[in-house]
Amino acid sequence: MKGITHFMTGVAVASFFGRAVEMAAERKSWILLLGGVYGIMADTLDFKIYSFFSRDDVVIDPDPLAPDASMVAAEIGRAIERAWDEDRLVKVKCHTIRLGADLWRQYVIKFDAALNEVVVVINPIVTTSQIPFLGTAPAENRVGRYRLGVPIVETHGRPTVVDIMNGPQIGFRKTGDRVLVEFIPFHRTWTHSFFTGLVAASAAALVASIAAGPGIGWYYGLVAVAAYWSHLVCDLTGYMGASFFWPFWKKRTPGLKWWKANDADSNFLFNYACLVAAIFNLNRFTWADPVRRVGHFIEASPLKYFLLALVIPVSAYLLLVRLFGRKGPEEKESEAIAEQAMRDEGGAELDGEFA
Amino acid sequence: MNIWLVVLYTLLGTAVSSLVSLMPALHIYNVAGIIIILTMGTGTSALIPMEYVPIFMMAMVVGWAILNTIPALFLGAPDESAIFVVLPGQKYMMQGRGYEAAALTGLGALAGIVAMAVATPVFFKALPKLRQLTRPHNFWIMGLIISYMLLSEWPKGSGRQKTGWGRFIDGWKNLAAGLLTFLLSGILGFIVLTKPLVPIRYAFQNIMPVFVGLFAIPWVIGNIFSRTEIPPQYVCRSADLPTGIWSRGGFAGFLGGMIAAFLPVVTGGIGGFIAGHVTAQRDDRLFIVSQGASKSVYYIGGFLMAFIPGLSRTRGGMAWMLRPFYQPHTYDDYWRIMGVIMLSGGVSFFLLLAYSRLMIRIINRVNYRALSVLMFFLLLAVTYAIGGPWGLALATVATAIGLIPVYFHSRRMNCMGVLLLPITLNMGGLGPSIARLLRLV
């Protein structure tokens, strides 16, 4: 799921702790803030700390003056074959091509499982805001293809766009009779485990014990661990899965594949459901006196509340999406430019999943 | 109430605000008080009878909410709620589509107004209860917004260093700059809110030089030094905006605007940012529409809350100015003001198109860099006129802070720490301790 969804889920989970809500309302405690912070913490650790320490086996650094798409495609292709031959994870760092203070050369990498090839397209120059200067695409060596000698499986669902700042890392791992393409292979490993959640929450408990006394410190830890674990449960619904049982079992447990992590509708609905649940809980726990509760009618009939606030609006939303919503994933401008270049070159078009 | 007078004062308010909106740095709240005093007068000499003052004020807010896109988009001088319009707006400008971008924000604003009208039953039923429910929790909800703002910023290093620590330090430059910006602007906010530096006669304009320094001047300086060349702008006759994109953008913007209008201190830009994440926007058109909607719902919806029976919510400068002499109570008041919003919104949209064409004519003829230099001195002049020498001094300090995100490519929104940090900590009961720590009390 997206960062905001993890954040909101953490808050919603924290709101189920009645004492935490009471502490917030009556003693101005910031305890519920832990819900949001710990809800997003696993991804924060991945992208803001661990990603920098993930080693690269192959580094791709195209020539800024004469970028050669064929050469980039071949280097990536050879890394895939190396992962097959050596039966291990091979990680490839794709550097960006910086041309000036605010200018970058964009390129797009597509893993075509159907044709079993890697396609690289050199796109126009872009600014740091990813604004393309149309007409600046190179005239030569713009599209490169590498026909793979081994079968691949791709789960990211989109071409990889390399343009500004820090380029992505792509991993290749032999899995069964294919090589699995893993976008950002450092993601969802040790940080996404129940054990790490426990350790991280212990830190919150320790700090809270020092600040507010051990009598209440453990409760902060409890809220934090629940929020952290909610992140893992959310990620379970996607495709990639995570190393939930690290360090005892380091392999990634596959997700339930209910929806893609970046799916706009499921993220929105998740966030909305979290908001509805949080309001329900704030109402239940804020005042001890039920008469003061603004929505004591909600408590009298939670079924009615969830029907009116959740079931009906969500059903209406899903109906609207079905009737008028987009039919496929949205295409970025960079992907569209690359696709056009592939068409112009006369090669295969992007398959249905990408187009 | 005479219907023709309602229409007259609506048009008058829209016209007045349309002139104010074109002036960078000036906020409608800066001038509204003066305009109201001048127009109200006393007794029979009043230019505007008392019962029409709210109508005039609402029309001013609506006009401002829609038309202040123009300086942000064409002159690169945004205020705190328009900062997100500038980036995609400049992208459109670089493609000669500035007029289209302005039209998209206008269409977004109209979507926001429609959404507010449609959501009226929810306003009546849910908002008073929600306000009562969230009141004791506002401080940590604001804390959540701050936390998400800071946690969701992405590292932007080059990743070319040989060692992990090298890459870490490089990647954390922009994150650290973002945190520093938030912290410094927060401290500045504490100082300004605890010990106003501008002369007492300008006290009500205390925060204006700070906003100009944090948001508008750094952007103009960036335009001057980046030697941006704006290509000739094309005035399109239709916009590439399918109904689905318009409605989705409008919905997202409405959500963002309502978050901003409902919670203290949160601006339309921040609300739009959060709603953008919640609705997972990708399309540029959708983003611009949503920002237009968010900005209008933030300004208009905030003031509209003063008219919702049973809510008793005073949000935004205009509501505070109106409160001492007018308290709306009935559903009639609400529906009348909703009519004013719709009329003024429609007129403002067409004014937006007309002013955009005018602005494009200027941009096509005048060197953009020269225009930015002119804008820079205009900002200084307005700041001096409103805040005096202390106002200029405050704007200088704020500019230094506002330039940090420009040069480290971190989020400019972090400058909102100027209000978010002191007010959130005050609401959470920590403000006095911090003020003592900073030796402000």
XYZ file of C-alpha atoms in Angstrom, chain B:
441
model
C -33.455 41.311 1.358
C -33.505 42.771 -2.144
C -32.335 40.157 -4.630
C -30.916 42.779 -7.001
C -28.844 44.275 -4.236
C -27.556 40.799 -3.399
C -26.467 40.418 -7.024
C -25.007 43.935 -7.064
C -22.874 43.414 -3.937
C -21.807 40.003 -5.153
C -20.532 41.501 -8.392
C -18.974 44.415 -6.535
C -17.111 42.112 -4.120
C -15.900 39.954 -6.991
C -14.691 42.996 -8.898
C -12.795 44.417 -5.918
C -11.103 41.114 -5.125
C -10.231 40.566 -8.770
C -8.086 43.692 -8.667
C -6.433 42.707 -5.372
C -5.777 39.199 -6.672
C -3.597 40.461 -9.500
C -1.175 42.084 -7.094
C 1.448 39.578 -5.915
C 2.054 39.437 -2.152
C -1.184 41.153 -1.311
C -3.641 38.865 0.410
C -7.336 39.574 0.405
C -7.279 39.452 4.216
C -4.658 42.227 4.194
C -6.952 44.617 2.450
C -10.414 43.301 3.306
C -10.506 45.022 6.674
C -9.658 48.390 5.172
C -12.124 47.940 2.335
C -14.884 46.944 4.735
C -14.300 49.926 7.022
C -14.315 52.250 4.025
C -17.439 50.781 2.504
C -19.456 50.305 5.691
C -19.039 53.790 7.044
C -21.482 54.657 9.791
C -25.224 54.976 9.966
C -26.959 56.219 6.842
C -23.664 57.143 5.177
C -22.759 53.455 4.845
C -21.919 52.488 1.299
C -22.971 48.931 2.041
C -25.895 48.251 4.379
C -24.990 45.908 7.213
C -27.018 42.933 6.003
C -25.170 42.979 2.677
C -21.683 43.103 4.169
C -21.386 39.266 4.482
C -22.389 38.978 0.832
C -19.760 41.487 -0.216
C -17.150 39.692 1.911
C -17.987 36.249 0.575
C -17.800 37.510 -3.004
C -14.361 38.931 -2.217
C -13.219 35.567 -0.852
C -14.580 33.667 -3.855
C -12.965 36.052 -6.319
C -9.666 35.851 -4.486
C -9.733 32.048 -4.209
C -10.133 31.673 -7.953
C -8.135 34.609 -9.283
C -5.041 34.529 -7.106
C -3.862 31.684 -9.322
C -2.782 34.321 -11.844
C 0.264 35.792 -10.061
C 1.208 32.289 -8.858
C 1.066 30.791 -12.310
C 2.196 33.533 -14.662
C 4.532 35.507 -12.429
C 5.820 32.659 -10.292
C 4.873 34.439 -7.083
C 2.674 32.025 -5.120
C 1.199 32.417 -1.665
C 1.127 29.601 0.902
C -1.930 27.892 -0.541
C -0.880 28.152 -4.183
C 2.632 26.701 -3.954
C 1.545 23.403 -5.457
C -0.046 25.039 -8.470
C 3.245 26.564 -9.553
C 5.226 23.429 -10.374
C 2.783 21.740 -12.763
C 1.744 25.208 -13.875
C 5.330 26.018 -14.908
C 5.493 22.688 -16.729
C 2.468 23.791 -18.753
C 4.050 27.224 -19.259
C 7.206 25.600 -20.644
C 4.995 23.860 -23.172
C 3.203 27.112 -24.072
C 0.062 25.965 -22.250
C -0.094 28.453 -19.368
C -3.594 29.544 -20.355
C -4.768 25.926 -20.264
C -3.264 25.498 -16.782
C -5.109 28.614 -15.570
C -8.338 27.301 -17.075
C -7.808 23.922 -15.368
C -7.385 25.542 -11.939
C -10.546 27.569 -12.628
C -12.440 24.434 -13.599
C -11.119 22.803 -10.438
C -12.411 25.731 -8.387
C -15.828 25.350 -9.991
C -15.746 21.618 -9.197
C -14.961 22.506 -5.596
C -17.916 24.913 -5.444
C -20.259 22.300 -6.922
C -18.976 19.720 -4.428
C -19.638 22.122 -1.534
C -23.196 22.665 -2.701
C -23.768 18.915 -3.086
C -22.233 18.212 0.325
C -24.501 20.697 2.124
C -26.645 18.003 3.868
C -23.432 16.427 5.165
C -22.270 19.849 6.384
C -25.516 20.339 8.319
C -25.622 16.841 9.825
C -22.027 15.799 10.316
C -19.789 18.849 10.666
C -21.139 20.173 13.996
C -20.794 16.691 15.533
C -17.395 16.119 13.999
C -16.196 19.460 15.305
C -17.386 18.662 18.812
C -15.764 15.259 18.613
C -12.386 16.357 17.287
C -11.992 19.507 19.369
C -10.017 17.856 22.202
C -7.962 15.917 19.654
C -6.979 18.708 17.256
C -3.430 19.004 18.577
C -2.388 15.453 17.777
C -4.313 15.465 14.497
C -2.216 18.501 13.546
C 0.803 16.551 14.792
C -0.156 13.748 12.416
C -0.228 16.164 9.497
C 3.197 17.516 10.395
C 4.591 14.001 10.851
C 3.268 12.827 7.519
C 4.565 15.945 5.767
C 8.050 15.288 7.092
C 8.040 11.488 6.829
C 6.747 11.374 3.270
C 9.603 13.413 1.793
C 11.805 11.330 -0.471
C 15.647 11.241 -0.380
C 17.163 12.719 -3.547
C 20.891 11.962 -3.500
C 22.737 10.877 -6.644
C 23.603 7.435 -5.221
C 27.050 7.577 -6.883
C 29.164 7.462 -3.750
C 31.265 4.342 -3.279
C 30.274 3.592 0.304
C 26.915 3.118 1.951
C 27.580 5.962 4.374
C 28.559 8.223 1.482
C 25.256 7.490 -0.241
C 23.402 7.945 3.043
C 24.868 11.401 3.660
C 24.235 12.414 0.055
C 20.652 11.131 0.156
C 19.912 12.806 3.433
C 20.969 16.277 2.269
C 17.517 17.190 1.006
C 15.783 15.428 3.904
C 17.923 17.295 6.395
C 17.281 20.523 4.492
C 13.550 19.832 4.719
C 13.729 19.220 8.452
C 15.894 22.306 8.921
C 13.455 24.415 6.907
C 10.558 23.200 9.002
C 12.414 23.783 12.256
C 13.732 27.253 11.353
C 10.408 28.433 9.995
C 8.776 26.998 13.134
C 11.137 28.993 15.351
C 10.474 32.087 13.260
C 6.773 31.429 13.729
C 7.221 31.180 17.484
C 9.041 34.517 17.504
C 6.553 36.295 15.271
C 3.496 34.960 17.085
C 4.897 35.488 20.574
C 6.679 38.809 20.070
C 5.355 40.663 17.012
C 8.226 42.586 15.432
C 6.321 44.874 13.141
C 5.096 48.197 14.593
C 1.895 48.014 16.606
C -0.079 49.865 13.937
C 0.757 47.048 11.540
C 0.275 44.273 14.089
C -2.619 42.720 12.194
C -0.292 42.279 9.213
C 2.334 40.535 11.319
C 2.561 37.340 9.328
C 2.328 38.834 5.825
C 6.045 39.731 5.385
C 6.949 36.263 6.630
C 4.742 34.574 4.039
C 6.087 36.786 1.268
C 9.629 35.906 2.328
C 9.001 32.195 2.692
C 6.994 31.568 -0.453
C 6.920 34.359 -3.036
C 10.418 35.915 -2.970
C 12.397 32.625 -3.180
C 10.369 31.576 -6.189
C 10.935 34.916 -7.926
C 14.675 34.765 -7.107
C 14.727 31.241 -8.559
C 13.104 32.528 -11.751
C 15.659 35.334 -12.034
C 18.725 33.138 -11.585
C 17.541 30.090 -13.492
C 17.231 32.302 -16.618
C 13.932 30.665 -17.429
C 12.838 31.407 -20.987
C 9.087 31.138 -21.353
C 8.025 30.056 -24.846
C 5.158 31.871 -26.593
C 1.897 31.000 -24.890
C -1.011 29.553 -26.786
C -4.583 30.549 -25.929
C -6.592 27.394 -26.433
C -10.287 27.319 -27.195
C -10.961 24.056 -25.392
C -9.267 22.108 -22.599
C -8.188 18.475 -22.749
C -10.161 17.527 -19.668
C -12.410 14.446 -19.684
C -15.297 14.533 -17.220
C -13.742 11.670 -15.244
C -10.519 13.601 -14.624
C -12.447 16.761 -13.731
C -14.698 14.981 -11.257
C -11.887 12.962 -9.686
C -9.680 16.030 -9.393
C -12.595 18.021 -8.008
C -13.372 15.298 -5.480
C -9.756 15.030 -4.323
C -9.478 18.822 -4.107
C -12.744 19.042 -2.207
C -11.451 16.532 0.338
C -8.180 18.437 0.681
C -9.905 21.786 0.929
C -12.288 20.488 3.581
C -9.402 19.076 5.634
C -7.785 22.507 5.440
C -10.983 24.412 6.129
C -11.899 22.196 9.068
C -8.562 21.952 10.839
C -6.813 24.998 12.233
C -3.730 26.385 10.425
C -3.736 23.751 7.663
C -3.773 25.559 4.305
C -5.320 24.565 1.005
C -1.911 23.505 -0.297
C -1.315 21.090 2.574
C -4.887 19.805 2.418
C -4.494 19.272 -1.319
C -1.179 17.507 -0.748
C -2.768 15.062 1.703
C -5.819 14.502 -0.472
C -3.494 13.943 -3.433
C -1.745 11.169 -1.537
C -5.031 9.662 -0.346
C -6.465 9.558 -3.847
C -3.123 8.540 -5.421
C -3.094 11.139 -8.203
C -0.775 10.765 -11.180
C -2.228 12.762 -14.026
C -0.999 16.377 -14.286
C -4.418 17.646 -15.302
C -6.007 15.888 -12.353
C -3.399 17.392 -10.050
C -3.959 20.948 -11.301
C -7.744 20.565 -11.102
C -7.482 19.180 -7.579
C -5.235 22.041 -6.464
C -7.676 24.570 -7.928
C -10.514 22.846 -6.079
C -8.575 22.503 -2.858
C -7.569 26.172 -2.821
C -11.110 27.377 -3.438
C -12.720 24.996 -0.941
C -10.122 26.011 1.639
C -10.827 29.728 1.319
C -14.530 29.613 0.512
C -15.389 26.565 2.628
C -13.517 28.002 5.609
C -15.613 31.173 5.466
C -18.768 29.188 4.627
C -18.429 27.347 7.926
C -19.375 30.577 9.677
C -22.784 30.264 8.002
C -23.513 26.625 8.874
C -26.209 26.594 11.570
C -25.041 24.898 14.744
C -21.376 24.694 13.747
C -20.237 28.050 15.204
C -16.877 27.743 13.474
C -14.764 30.806 12.771
C -12.107 29.873 10.242
C -10.033 32.298 8.215
C -9.386 36.025 8.436
C -12.655 37.005 6.801
C -14.754 35.064 9.306
C -12.914 36.726 12.183
C -13.539 40.158 10.671
C -17.236 39.415 10.204
C -17.861 37.822 13.593
C -18.034 40.977 15.779
C -20.954 42.462 13.903
C -22.739 39.609 12.181
C -23.787 36.152 13.357
C -25.666 34.042 10.798
C -28.174 31.683 12.366
C -30.693 30.466 9.857
C -30.701 28.092 6.922
C -31.806 31.067 4.782
C -28.492 32.776 5.527
C -26.649 29.655 4.443
C -28.508 29.175 1.166
C -28.244 32.860 0.297
C -24.502 32.771 0.789
C -24.299 29.553 -1.252
C -26.032 31.411 -4.092
C -23.503 34.220 -3.740
C -20.671 31.676 -3.976
C -22.076 30.195 -7.166
C -22.668 33.551 -8.847
C -19.318 34.950 -7.820
C -17.595 31.670 -8.750
C -19.051 31.747 -12.253
C -18.092 35.390 -12.795
C -14.622 34.827 -11.344
C -14.016 31.896 -13.682
C -14.629 34.068 -16.745
C -12.529 36.853 -15.222
C -9.771 34.276 -14.728
C -9.828 33.463 -18.426
C -9.860 37.137 -19.405
C -7.036 38.108 -17.016
C -4.999 35.091 -18.134
C -5.233 36.234 -21.735
C -4.120 39.696 -20.640
C -1.217 38.242 -18.670
C -0.163 36.096 -21.619
C -0.095 39.164 -23.822
C 2.260 40.797 -21.324
C 4.463 37.695 -20.977
C 4.700 37.265 -24.737
C 5.969 40.822 -25.106
C 8.075 41.369 -22.014
C 11.232 39.441 -21.114
C 10.276 36.995 -18.364
C 13.455 37.626 -16.416
C 12.828 41.375 -16.488
C 9.297 40.674 -15.311
C 10.661 38.580 -12.442
C 13.029 41.416 -11.447
C 10.092 43.822 -11.505
C 8.099 41.346 -9.440
C 10.913 41.126 -6.902
C 10.921 44.894 -6.336
C 7.126 44.966 -6.273
C 7.109 42.355 -3.519
C 9.594 44.412 -1.547
C 7.545 47.569 -2.055
C 4.291 45.965 -0.909
C 6.030 44.410 2.090
C 7.510 47.772 3.028
C 4.161 49.501 2.583
C 2.426 47.019 4.862
C 5.107 46.123 7.405
C 7.544 49.035 7.307
C 11.304 48.453 7.745
C 10.664 45.674 10.275
C 8.438 43.995 7.732
C 11.315 44.067 5.245
C 13.675 42.689 7.877
C 11.262 39.857 8.638
C 10.827 39.136 4.943
C 14.623 38.969 4.553
C 14.968 36.386 7.317
C 12.026 34.433 5.933
C 13.557 34.558 2.439
C 16.776 33.041 3.758
C 14.718 30.154 5.155
C 12.560 29.932 2.035
C 15.658 29.591 -0.161
C 16.806 26.417 1.634
C 14.264 24.154 -0.094
C 14.923 25.890 -3.429
C 18.605 25.016 -3.394
C 18.371 21.602 -1.756
C 15.349 20.431 -3.742
C 13.336 19.732 -0.630
C 9.655 20.505 -0.232
C 8.755 24.175 -0.050
C 5.722 23.183 1.954
C 8.040 22.670 4.933
C 8.033 26.471 5.254
C 4.509 26.091 6.633
C 6.256 25.144 9.870
C 5.981 28.885 10.528
C 2.379 28.326 11.603
C 2.081 24.578 12.007
C 4.794 24.139 14.602
C 3.978 26.958 17.066
C 0.223 26.527 16.857
C 0.296 22.731 17.148
C 2.633 22.875 20.122
C 0.518 25.600 21.716
C -2.590 23.476 21.248
C -0.772 20.511 22.766
C 0.199 22.589 25.805
C 3.912 22.687 24.960
C 3.988 26.233 23.563
C 4.783 28.089 26.816
C 7.722 25.755 27.575
C 9.158 26.279 24.098
C 8.642 30.038 24.350
C 10.519 30.010 27.664
C 13.254 27.879 26.122
C 13.622 30.433 23.318
C 13.559 33.211 25.957
C 10.568 34.816 24.316
C 8.679 35.188 27.604
